[in-house]
PDB file of C-alpha atoms in Angstrom:
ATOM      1  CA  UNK A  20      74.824  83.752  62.442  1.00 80.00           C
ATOM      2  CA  UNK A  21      76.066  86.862  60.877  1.00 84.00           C
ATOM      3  CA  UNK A  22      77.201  84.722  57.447  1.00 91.00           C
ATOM      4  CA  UNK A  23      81.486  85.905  58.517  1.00 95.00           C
ATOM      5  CA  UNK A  24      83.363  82.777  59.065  1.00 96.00           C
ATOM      6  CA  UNK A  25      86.630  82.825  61.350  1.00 97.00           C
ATOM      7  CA  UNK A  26      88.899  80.005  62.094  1.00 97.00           C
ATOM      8  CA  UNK A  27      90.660  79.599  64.171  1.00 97.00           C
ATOM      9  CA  UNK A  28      88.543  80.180  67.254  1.00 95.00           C
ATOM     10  CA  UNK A  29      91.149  80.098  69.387  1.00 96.00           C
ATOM     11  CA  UNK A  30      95.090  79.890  69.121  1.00 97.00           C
ATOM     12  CA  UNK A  31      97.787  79.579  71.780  1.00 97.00           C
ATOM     13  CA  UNK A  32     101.298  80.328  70.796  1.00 97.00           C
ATOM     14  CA  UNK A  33     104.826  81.466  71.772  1.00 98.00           C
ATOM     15  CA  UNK A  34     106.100  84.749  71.487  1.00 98.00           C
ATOM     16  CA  UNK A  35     108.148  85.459  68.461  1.00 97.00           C
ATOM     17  CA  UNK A  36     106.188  82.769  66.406  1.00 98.00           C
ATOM     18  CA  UNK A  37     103.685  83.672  63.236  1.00 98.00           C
ATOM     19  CA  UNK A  38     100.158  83.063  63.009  1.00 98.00           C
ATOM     20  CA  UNK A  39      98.073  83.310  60.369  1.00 98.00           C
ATOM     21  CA  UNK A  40      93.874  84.390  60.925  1.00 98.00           C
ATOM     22  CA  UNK A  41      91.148  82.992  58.268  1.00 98.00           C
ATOM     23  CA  UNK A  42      88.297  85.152  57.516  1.00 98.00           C
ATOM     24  CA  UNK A  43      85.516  83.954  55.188  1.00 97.00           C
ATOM     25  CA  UNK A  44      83.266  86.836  54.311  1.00 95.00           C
ATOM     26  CA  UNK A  45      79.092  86.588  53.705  1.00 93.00           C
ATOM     27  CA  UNK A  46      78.658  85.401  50.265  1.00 92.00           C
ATOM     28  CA  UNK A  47      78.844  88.385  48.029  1.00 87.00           C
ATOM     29  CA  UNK A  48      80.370  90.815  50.055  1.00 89.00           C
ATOM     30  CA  UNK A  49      83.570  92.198  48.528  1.00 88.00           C
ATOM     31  CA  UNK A  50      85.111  94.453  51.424  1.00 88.00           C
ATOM     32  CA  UNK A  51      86.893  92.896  54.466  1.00 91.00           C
ATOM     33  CA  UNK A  52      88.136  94.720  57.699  1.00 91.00           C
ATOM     34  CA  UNK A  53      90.192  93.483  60.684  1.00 95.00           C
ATOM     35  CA  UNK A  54      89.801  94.920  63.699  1.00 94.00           C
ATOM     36  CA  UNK A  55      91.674  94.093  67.237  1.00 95.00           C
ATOM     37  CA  UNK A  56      89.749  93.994  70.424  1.00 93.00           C
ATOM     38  CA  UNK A  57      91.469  94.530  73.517  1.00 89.00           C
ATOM     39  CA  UNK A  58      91.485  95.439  77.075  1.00 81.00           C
ATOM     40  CA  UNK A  59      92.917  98.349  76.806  1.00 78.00           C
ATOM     41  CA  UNK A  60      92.845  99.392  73.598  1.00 78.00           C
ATOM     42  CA  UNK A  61      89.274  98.582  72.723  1.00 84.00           C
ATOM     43  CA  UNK A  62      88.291  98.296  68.904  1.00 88.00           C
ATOM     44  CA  UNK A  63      91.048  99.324  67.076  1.00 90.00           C
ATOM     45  CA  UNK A  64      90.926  99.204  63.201  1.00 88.00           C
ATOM     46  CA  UNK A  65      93.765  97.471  61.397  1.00 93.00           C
ATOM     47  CA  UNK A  66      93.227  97.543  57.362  1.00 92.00           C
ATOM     48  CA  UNK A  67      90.642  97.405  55.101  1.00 89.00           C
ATOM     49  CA  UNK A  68      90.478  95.182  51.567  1.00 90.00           C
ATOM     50  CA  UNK A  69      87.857  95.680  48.499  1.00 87.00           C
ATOM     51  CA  UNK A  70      87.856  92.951  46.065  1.00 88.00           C
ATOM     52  CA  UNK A  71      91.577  91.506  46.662  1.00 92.00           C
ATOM     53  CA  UNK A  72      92.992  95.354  46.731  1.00 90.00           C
ATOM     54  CA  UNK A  73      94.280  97.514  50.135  1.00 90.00           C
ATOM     55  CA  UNK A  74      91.453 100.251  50.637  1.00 85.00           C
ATOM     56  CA  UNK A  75      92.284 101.665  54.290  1.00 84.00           C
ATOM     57  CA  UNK A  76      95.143 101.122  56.980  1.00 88.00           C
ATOM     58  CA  UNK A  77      94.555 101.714  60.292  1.00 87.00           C
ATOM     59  CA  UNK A  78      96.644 101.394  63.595  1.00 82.00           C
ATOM     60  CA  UNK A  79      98.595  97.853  62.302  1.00 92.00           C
ATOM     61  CA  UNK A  80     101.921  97.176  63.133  1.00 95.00           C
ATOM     62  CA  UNK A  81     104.716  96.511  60.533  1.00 96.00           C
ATOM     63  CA  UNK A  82     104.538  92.853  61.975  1.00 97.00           C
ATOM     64  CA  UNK A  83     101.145  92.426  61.064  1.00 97.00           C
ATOM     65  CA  UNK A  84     100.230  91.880  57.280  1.00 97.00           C
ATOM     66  CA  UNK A  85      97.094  90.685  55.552  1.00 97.00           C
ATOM     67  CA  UNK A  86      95.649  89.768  52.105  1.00 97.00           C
ATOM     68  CA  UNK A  87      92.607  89.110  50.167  1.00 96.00           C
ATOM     69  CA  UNK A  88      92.449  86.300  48.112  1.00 96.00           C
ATOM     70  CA  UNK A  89      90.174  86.141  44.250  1.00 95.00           C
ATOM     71  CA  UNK A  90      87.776  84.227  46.183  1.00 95.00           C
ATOM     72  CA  UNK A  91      87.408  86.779  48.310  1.00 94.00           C
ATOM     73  CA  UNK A  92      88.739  85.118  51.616  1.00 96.00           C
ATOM     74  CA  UNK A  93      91.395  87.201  53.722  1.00 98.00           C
ATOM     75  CA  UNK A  94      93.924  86.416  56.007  1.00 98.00           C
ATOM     76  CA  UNK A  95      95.643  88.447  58.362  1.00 98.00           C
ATOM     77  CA  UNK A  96      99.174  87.177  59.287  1.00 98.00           C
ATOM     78  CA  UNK A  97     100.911  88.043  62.575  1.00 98.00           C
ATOM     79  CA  UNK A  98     104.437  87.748  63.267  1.00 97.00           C
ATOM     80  CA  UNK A  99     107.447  87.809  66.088  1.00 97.00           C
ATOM     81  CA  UNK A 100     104.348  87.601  68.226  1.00 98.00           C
ATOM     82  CA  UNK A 101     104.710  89.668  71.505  1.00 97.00           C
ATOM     83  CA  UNK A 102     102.659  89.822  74.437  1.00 96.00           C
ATOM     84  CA  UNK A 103     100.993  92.233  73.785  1.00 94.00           C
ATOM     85  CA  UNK A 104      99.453  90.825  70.636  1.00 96.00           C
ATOM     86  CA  UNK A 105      96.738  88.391  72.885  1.00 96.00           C
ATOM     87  CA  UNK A 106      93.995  89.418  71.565  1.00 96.00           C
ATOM     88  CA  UNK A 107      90.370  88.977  69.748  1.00 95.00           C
ATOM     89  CA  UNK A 108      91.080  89.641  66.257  1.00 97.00           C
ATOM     90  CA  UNK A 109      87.598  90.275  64.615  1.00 95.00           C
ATOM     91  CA  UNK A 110      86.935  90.334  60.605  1.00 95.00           C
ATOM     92  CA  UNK A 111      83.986  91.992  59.146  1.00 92.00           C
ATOM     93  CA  UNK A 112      82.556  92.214  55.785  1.00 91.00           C
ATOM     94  CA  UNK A 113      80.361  94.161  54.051  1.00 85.00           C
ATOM     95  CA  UNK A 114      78.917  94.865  50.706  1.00 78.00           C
ATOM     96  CA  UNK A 115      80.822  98.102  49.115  1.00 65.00           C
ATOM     97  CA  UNK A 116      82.973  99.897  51.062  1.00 57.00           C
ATOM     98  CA  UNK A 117      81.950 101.141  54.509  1.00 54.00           C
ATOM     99  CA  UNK A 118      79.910 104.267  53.949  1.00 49.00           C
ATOM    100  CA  UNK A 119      79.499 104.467  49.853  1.00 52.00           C
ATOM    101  CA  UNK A 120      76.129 103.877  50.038  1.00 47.00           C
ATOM    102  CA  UNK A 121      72.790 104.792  52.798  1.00 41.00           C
ATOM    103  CA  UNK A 122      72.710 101.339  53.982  1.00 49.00           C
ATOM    104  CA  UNK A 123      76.132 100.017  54.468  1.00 65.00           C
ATOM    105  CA  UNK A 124      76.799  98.531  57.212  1.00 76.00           C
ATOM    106  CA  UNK A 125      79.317  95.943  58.385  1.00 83.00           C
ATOM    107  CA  UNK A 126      78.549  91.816  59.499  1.00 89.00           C
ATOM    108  CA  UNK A 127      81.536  90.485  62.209  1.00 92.00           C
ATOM    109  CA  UNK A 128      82.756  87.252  62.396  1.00 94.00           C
ATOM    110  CA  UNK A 129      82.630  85.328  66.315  1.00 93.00           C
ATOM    111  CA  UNK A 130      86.439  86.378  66.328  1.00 95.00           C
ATOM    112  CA  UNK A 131      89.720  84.723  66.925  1.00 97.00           C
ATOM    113  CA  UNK A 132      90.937  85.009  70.244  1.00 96.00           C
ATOM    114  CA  UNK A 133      94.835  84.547  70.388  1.00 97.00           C
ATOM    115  CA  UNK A 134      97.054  84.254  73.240  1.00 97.00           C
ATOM    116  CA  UNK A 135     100.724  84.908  73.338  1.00 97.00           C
ATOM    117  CA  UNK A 136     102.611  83.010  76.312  1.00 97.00           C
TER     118      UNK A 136
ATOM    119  CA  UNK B  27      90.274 113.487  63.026  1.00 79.00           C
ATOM    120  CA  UNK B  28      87.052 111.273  63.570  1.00 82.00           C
ATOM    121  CA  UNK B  29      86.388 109.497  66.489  1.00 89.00           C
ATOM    122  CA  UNK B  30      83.509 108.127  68.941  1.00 93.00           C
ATOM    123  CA  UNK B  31      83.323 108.954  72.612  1.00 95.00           C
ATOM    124  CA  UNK B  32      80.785 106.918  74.749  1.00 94.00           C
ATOM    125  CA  UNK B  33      80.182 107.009  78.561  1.00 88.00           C
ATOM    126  CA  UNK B  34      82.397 104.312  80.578  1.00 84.00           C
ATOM    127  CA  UNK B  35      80.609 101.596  82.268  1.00 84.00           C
ATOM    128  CA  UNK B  36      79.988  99.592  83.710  1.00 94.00           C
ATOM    129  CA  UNK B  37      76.047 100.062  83.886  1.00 96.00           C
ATOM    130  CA  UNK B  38      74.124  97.867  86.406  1.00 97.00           C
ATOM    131  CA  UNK B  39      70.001  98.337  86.436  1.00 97.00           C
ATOM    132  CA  UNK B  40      67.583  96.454  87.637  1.00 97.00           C
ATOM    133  CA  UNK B  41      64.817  94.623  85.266  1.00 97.00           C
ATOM    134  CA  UNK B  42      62.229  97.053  83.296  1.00 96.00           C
ATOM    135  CA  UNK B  43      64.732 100.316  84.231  1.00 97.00           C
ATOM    136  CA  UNK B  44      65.457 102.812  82.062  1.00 97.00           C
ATOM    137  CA  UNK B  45      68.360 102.660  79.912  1.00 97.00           C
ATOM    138  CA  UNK B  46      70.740 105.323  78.313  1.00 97.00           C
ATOM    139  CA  UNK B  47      74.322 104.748  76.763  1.00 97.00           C
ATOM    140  CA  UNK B  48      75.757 108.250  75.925  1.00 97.00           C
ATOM    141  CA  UNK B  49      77.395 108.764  72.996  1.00 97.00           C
ATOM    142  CA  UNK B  50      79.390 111.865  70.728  1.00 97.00           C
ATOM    143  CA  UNK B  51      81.394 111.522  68.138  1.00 95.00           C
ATOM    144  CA  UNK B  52      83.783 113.764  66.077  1.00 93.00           C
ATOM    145  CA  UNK B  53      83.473 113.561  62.080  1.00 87.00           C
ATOM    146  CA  UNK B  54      84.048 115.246  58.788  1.00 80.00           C
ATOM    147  CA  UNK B  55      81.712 115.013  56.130  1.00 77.00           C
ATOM    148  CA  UNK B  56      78.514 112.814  56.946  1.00 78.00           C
ATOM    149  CA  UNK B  57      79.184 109.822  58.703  1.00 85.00           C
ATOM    150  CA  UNK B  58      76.310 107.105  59.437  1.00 87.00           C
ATOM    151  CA  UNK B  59      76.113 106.156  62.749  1.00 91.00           C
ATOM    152  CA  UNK B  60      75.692 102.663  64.331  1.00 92.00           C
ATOM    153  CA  UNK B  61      75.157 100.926  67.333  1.00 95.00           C
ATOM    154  CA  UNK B  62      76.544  97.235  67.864  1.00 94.00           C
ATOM    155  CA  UNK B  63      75.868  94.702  70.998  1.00 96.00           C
ATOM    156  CA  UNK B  64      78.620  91.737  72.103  1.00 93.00           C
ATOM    157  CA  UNK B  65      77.066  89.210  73.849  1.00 92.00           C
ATOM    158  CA  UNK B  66      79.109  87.654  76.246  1.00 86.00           C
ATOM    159  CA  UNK B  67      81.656  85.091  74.123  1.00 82.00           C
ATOM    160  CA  UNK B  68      80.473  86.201  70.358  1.00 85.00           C
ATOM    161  CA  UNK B  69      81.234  88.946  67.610  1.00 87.00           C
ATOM    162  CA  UNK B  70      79.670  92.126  67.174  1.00 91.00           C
ATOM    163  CA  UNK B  71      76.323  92.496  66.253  1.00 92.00           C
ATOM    164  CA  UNK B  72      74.556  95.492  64.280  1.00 91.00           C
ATOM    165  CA  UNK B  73      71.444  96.911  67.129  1.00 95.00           C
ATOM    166  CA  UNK B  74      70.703 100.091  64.819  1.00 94.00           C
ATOM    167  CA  UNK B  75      71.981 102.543  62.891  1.00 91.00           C
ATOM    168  CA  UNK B  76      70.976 106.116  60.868  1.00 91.00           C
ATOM    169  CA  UNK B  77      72.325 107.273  58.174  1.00 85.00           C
ATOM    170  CA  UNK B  78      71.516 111.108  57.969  1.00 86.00           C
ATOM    171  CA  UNK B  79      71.141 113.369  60.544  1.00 90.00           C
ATOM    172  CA  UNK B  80      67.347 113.124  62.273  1.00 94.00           C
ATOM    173  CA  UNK B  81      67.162 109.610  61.481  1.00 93.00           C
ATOM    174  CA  UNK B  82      66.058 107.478  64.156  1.00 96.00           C
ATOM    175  CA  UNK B  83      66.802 103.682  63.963  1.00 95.00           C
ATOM    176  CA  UNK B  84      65.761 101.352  66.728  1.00 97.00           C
ATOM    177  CA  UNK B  85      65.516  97.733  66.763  1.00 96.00           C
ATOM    178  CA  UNK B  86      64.399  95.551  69.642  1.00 95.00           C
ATOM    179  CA  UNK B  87      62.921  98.047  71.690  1.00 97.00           C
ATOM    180  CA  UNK B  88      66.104 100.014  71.417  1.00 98.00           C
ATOM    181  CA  UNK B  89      66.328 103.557  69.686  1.00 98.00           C
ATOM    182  CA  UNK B  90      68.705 105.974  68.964  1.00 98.00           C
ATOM    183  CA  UNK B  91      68.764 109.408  67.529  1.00 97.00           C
ATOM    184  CA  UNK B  92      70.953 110.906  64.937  1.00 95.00           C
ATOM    185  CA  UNK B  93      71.371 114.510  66.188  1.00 95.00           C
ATOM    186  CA  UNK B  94      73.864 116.958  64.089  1.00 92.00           C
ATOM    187  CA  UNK B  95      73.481 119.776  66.227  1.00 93.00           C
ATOM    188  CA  UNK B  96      74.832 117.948  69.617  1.00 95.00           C
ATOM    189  CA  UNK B  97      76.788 115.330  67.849  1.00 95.00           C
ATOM    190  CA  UNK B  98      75.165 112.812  69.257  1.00 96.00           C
ATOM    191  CA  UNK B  99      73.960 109.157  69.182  1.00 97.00           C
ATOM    192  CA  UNK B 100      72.096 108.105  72.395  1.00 98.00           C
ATOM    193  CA  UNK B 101      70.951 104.548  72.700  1.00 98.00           C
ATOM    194  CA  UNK B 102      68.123 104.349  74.886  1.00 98.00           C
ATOM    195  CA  UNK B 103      65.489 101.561  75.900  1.00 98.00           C
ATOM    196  CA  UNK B 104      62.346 102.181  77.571  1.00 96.00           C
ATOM    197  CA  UNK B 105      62.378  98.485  79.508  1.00 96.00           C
ATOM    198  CA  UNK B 106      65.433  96.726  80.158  1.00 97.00           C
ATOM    199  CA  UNK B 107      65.429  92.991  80.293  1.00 97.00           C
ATOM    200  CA  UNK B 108      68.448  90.523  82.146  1.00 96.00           C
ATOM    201  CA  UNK B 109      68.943  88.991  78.435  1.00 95.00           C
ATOM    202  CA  UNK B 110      70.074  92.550  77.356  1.00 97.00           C
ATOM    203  CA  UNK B 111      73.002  92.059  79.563  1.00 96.00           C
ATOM    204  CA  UNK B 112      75.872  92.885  77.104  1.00 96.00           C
ATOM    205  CA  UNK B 113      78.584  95.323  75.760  1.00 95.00           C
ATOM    206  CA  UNK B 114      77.362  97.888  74.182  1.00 97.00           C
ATOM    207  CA  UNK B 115      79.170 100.333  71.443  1.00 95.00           C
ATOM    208  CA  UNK B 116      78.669 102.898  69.105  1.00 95.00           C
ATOM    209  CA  UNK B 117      80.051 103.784  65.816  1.00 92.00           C
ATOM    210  CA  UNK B 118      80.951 105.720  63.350  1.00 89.00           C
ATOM    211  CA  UNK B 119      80.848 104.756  59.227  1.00 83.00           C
ATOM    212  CA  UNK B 120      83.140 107.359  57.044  1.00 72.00           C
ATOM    213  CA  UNK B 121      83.142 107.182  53.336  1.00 62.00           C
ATOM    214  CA  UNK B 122      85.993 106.035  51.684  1.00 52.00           C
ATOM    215  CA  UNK B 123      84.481 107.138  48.043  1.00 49.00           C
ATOM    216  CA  UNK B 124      86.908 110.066  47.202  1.00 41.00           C
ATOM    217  CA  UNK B 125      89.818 108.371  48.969  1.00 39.00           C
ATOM    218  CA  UNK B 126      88.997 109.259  52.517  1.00 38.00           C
ATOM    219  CA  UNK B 127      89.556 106.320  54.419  1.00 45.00           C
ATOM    220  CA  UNK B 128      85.931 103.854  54.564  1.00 55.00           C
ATOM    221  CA  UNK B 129      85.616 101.518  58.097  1.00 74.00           C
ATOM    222  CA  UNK B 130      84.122 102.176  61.408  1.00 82.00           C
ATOM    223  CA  UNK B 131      85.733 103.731  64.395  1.00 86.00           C
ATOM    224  CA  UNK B 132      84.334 102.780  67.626  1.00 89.00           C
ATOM    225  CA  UNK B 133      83.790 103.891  70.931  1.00 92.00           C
ATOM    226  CA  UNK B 134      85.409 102.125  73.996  1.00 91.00           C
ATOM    227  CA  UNK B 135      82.193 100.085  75.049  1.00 94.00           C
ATOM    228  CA  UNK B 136      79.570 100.099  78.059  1.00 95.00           C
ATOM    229  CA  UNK B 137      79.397  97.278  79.712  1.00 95.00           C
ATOM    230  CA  UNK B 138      75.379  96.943  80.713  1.00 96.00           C
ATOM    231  CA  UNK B 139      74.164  93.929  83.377  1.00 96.00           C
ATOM    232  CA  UNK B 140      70.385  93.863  84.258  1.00 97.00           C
ATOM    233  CA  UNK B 141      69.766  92.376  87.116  1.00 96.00           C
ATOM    234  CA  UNK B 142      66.532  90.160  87.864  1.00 94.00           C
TER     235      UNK B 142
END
């Protein structure tokens, strides 16, 4: 158990709807990342968040937004679903920012795997 | 820009082979360097990593080499067992002190079964 809580585990919706992903990070950790795992794609970063602020973007789409919350829970919200957009969607946390520090290193959550029909 | 190049699998050996994942990545500055395992229907999992170049880091009977000069990360495993069966990538961990951007970029992924 890697301490990264994600909920839903799984989520089945209709294209063009919005979804909204839950990501509880290990207790103390103040940076969140999303990532998007699929097929063909692979890992792709989305965005980044350090203590409730925007740090990094990465490939996300317009559609896709995401906050972080005081307590230091994120969301990532996903909207006129496509296709396309089935998915795992994986949140990580870690204790400063990815690399500011020797022994950073980031703890994923078990993902949540959407599906678009 | 940086990224992470690792060989395609999929990788099938046989118990107590020899096992080596390629990997090369592409960086500015001095990135640490990781290596995470999916088991089949669960989230990423931190193997290793190194932080500095000639570090090795190994866990579980798997090790990996930080090498500057090549640009490389090879994961490698002396013994390979069936519960070892499992994707496989490597990574890359920029900085983001000084504004550059701070996550990890991954490779694609080797897929690795061990047969019995």
């Amino acid at each position: 158990d890697s301490g990264v809580t994600q909920t839903p585990k799984h989520l089945i919706t209709a294209t063009g709807q919005r979804v909204t992903l839950r990501c509880s990070p290990r207790s103390g950790d103040l940076s969140v990342y999303w990532y998007q795992q699929s097929l063909d794609q692979g890992l792709q970063f989305l965005i980044q968040y350090y203590n409730g602020e925007e740090r990094a973007k990465g490939n996300i789409l317009e559609r896709f937004s995401a906050q972080q919350f005081p307590d230091l829970h994120s969301e990532l919200n996903l909207s006129s679903l496509e296709l396309g957009d089935s998915a795992l969607y994986f949140c990580a946390s870690s204790v400063p920012p990815m690399g500011m520090g020797m022994n950073t290193e980031a703890f994923f959550g078990q993902g949540t795997r959407l599906t678009v029909v | 820009g940086n990224s992470v190049t690792q060989m395609e699998g999929p990788v099938t050996l046989s118990e107590e082979a020899f096992l080596t994942i390629n990997c090369t990545y592409t960086a500015t500055g001095y990135p640490s360097l990781f290596w995470y395992v999916q088991y089949p229907g669960e989230g990423l999992q931190l193997l290793l990593k190194a932080t500095k170049a000639d570090d090795k880091g190994s866990n579980k009977g798997f090790e990996a080499t930080y090498r500057k000069e090549t640009t490389s990360f090879h994961l490698e495993k002396g013994s390979v067992q069936v519960s070892d069966s499992a994707v496989y990538f490597c990574a890359l961990g920029t900085s983001n002190y000084g504004g550059s951007q701070g996550n990890l970029i991954f490779g694609k992924g080797t897929k690795l079964s061990v047969k019995p």
